[in-house]
PDB file of C-alpha atoms in Angstrom:
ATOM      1  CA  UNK A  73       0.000   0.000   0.000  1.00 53.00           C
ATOM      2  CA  UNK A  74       1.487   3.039  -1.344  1.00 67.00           C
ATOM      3  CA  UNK A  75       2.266   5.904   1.734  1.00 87.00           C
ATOM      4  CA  UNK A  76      -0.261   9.223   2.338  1.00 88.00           C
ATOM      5  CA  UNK A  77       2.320  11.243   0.999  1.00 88.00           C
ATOM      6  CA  UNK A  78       2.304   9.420  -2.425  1.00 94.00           C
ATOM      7  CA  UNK A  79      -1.333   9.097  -2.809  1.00 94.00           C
ATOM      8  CA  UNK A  80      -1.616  13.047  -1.683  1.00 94.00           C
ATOM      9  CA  UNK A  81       1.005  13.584  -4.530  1.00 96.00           C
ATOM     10  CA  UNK A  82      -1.018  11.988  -6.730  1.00 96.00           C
ATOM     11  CA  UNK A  83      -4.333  13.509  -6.033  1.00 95.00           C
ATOM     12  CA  UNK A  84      -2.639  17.153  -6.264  1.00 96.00           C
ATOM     13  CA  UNK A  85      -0.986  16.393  -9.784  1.00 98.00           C
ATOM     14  CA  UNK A  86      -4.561  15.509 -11.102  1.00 97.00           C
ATOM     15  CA  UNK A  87      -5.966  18.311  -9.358  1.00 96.00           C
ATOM     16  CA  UNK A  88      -3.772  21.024 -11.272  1.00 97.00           C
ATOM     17  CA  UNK A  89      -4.137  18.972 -14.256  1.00 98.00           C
ATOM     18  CA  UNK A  90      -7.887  19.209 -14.448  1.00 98.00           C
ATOM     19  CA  UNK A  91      -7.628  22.840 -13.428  1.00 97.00           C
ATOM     20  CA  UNK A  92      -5.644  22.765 -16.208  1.00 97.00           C
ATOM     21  CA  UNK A  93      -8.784  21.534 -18.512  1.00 98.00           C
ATOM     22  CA  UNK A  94      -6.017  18.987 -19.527  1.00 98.00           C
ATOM     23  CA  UNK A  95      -6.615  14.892 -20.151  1.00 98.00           C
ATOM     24  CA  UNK A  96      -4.208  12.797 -18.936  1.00 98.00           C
ATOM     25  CA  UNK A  97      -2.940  12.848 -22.451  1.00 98.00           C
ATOM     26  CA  UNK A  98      -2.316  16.167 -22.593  1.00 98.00           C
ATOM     27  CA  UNK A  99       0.148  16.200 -19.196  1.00 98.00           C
ATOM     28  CA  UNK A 100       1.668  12.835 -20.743  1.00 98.00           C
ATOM     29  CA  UNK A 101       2.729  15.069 -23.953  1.00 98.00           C
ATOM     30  CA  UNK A 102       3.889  18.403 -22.291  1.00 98.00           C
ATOM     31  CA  UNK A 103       5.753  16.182 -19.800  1.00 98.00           C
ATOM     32  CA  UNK A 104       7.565  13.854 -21.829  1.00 98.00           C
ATOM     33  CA  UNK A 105       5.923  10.744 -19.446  1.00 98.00           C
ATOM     34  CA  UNK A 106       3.575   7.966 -21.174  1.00 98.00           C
ATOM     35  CA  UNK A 107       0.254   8.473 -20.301  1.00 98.00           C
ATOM     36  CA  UNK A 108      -0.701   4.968 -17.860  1.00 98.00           C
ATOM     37  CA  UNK A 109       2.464   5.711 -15.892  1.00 98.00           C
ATOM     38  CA  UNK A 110       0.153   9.545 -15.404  1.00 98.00           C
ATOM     39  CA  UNK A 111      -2.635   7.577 -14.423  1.00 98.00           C
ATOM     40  CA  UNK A 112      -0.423   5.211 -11.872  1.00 98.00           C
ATOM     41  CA  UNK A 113       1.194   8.825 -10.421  1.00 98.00           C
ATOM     42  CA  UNK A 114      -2.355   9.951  -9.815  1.00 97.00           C
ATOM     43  CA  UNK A 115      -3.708   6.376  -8.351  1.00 96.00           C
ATOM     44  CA  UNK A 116      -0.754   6.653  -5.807  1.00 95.00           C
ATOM     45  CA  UNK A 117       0.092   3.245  -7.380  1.00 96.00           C
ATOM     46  CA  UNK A 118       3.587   4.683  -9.041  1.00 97.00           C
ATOM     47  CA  UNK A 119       5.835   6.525  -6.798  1.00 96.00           C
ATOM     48  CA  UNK A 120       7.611   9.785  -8.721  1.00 97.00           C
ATOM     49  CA  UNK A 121      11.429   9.755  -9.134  1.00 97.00           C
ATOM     50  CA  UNK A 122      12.618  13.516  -8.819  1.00 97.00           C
ATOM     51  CA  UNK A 123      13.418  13.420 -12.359  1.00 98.00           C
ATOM     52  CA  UNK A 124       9.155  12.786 -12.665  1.00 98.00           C
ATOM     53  CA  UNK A 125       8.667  15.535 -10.225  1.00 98.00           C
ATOM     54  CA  UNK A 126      10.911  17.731 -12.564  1.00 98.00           C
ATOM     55  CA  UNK A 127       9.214  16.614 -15.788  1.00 98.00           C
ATOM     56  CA  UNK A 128       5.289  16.969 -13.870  1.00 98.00           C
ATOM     57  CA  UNK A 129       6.771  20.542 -12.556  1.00 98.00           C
ATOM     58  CA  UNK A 130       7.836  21.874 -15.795  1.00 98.00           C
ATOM     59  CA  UNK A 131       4.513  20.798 -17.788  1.00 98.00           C
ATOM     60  CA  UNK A 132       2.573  22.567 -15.041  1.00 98.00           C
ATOM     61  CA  UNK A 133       4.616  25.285 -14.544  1.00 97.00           C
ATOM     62  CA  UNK A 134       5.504  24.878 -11.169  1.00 97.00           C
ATOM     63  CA  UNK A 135       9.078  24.381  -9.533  1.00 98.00           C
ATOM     64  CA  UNK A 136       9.313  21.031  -7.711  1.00 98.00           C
ATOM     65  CA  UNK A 137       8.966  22.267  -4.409  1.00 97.00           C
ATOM     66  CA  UNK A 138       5.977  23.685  -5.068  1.00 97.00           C
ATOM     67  CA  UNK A 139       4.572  20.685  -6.782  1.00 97.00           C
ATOM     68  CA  UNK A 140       5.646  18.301  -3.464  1.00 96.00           C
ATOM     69  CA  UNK A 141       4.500  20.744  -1.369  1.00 95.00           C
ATOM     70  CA  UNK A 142       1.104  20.384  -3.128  1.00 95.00           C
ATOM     71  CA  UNK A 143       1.162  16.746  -1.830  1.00 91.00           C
ATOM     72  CA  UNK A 144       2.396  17.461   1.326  1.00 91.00           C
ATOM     73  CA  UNK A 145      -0.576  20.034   2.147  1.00 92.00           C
ATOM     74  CA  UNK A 146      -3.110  17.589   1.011  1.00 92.00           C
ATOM     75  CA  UNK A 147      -1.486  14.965   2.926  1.00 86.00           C
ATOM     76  CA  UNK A 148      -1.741  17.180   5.962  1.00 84.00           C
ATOM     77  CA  UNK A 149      -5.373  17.545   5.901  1.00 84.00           C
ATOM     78  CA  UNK A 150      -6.522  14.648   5.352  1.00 73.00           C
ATOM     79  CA  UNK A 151      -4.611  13.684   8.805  1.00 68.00           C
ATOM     80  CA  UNK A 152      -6.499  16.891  10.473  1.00 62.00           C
ATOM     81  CA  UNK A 153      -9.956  15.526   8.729  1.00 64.00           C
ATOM     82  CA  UNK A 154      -9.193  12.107   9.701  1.00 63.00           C
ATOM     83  CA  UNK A 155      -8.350  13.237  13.582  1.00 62.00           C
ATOM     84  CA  UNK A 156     -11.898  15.191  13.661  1.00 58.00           C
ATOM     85  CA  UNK A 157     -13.825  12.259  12.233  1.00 55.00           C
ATOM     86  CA  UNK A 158     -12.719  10.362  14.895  1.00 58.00           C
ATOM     87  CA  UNK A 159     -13.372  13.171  17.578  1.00 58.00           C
ATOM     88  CA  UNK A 160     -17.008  12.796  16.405  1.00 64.00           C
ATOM     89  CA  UNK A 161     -16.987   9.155  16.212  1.00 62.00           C
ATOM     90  CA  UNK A 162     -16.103   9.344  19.979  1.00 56.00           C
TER      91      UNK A 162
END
């Protein structure tokens, strides 16, 4: 099972992709990646070397940092959402 931080990764790359308007396709071709291996990034089943974070960056104009960081935040809340869904639960 892939970590939080690789699924969250995933899940903010197709976010700025469909804020984008782009298909899969489309961030395939301006990134130089093949298209399933796009889909596997955004599944969290496929964990990005830094040379994919590079190539994802680039396409959507982003530095690397910023693009991890991305994942990171999303990561983050999901923990804080998690936490309070269990605060109810109790």
């Amino acid at each position: 099972m892939a970590s939080a931080l690789v699924q969250s990764f995933g899940i903010g790359v197709r976010q700025l992709r469909e804020a984008q308007g782009w298909s899969q396709e489309r961030l395939a071709e301006n990134s130089n990646l093949n298209r399933s291996y796009i889909g596997e990034i955004e599944r969290g089943c496929a964990i990005a070397s830094l040379v994919t974070v590079e190539k994802l960056a680039a396409a959507l104009q982003l530095t690397p940092s910023a693009l991890v960081t991305r994942g990171e935040t999303i990561s983050q809340m999901n923990l804080v959402r998690g936490i309070q869904l269990m605060a109810i639960a109790c």
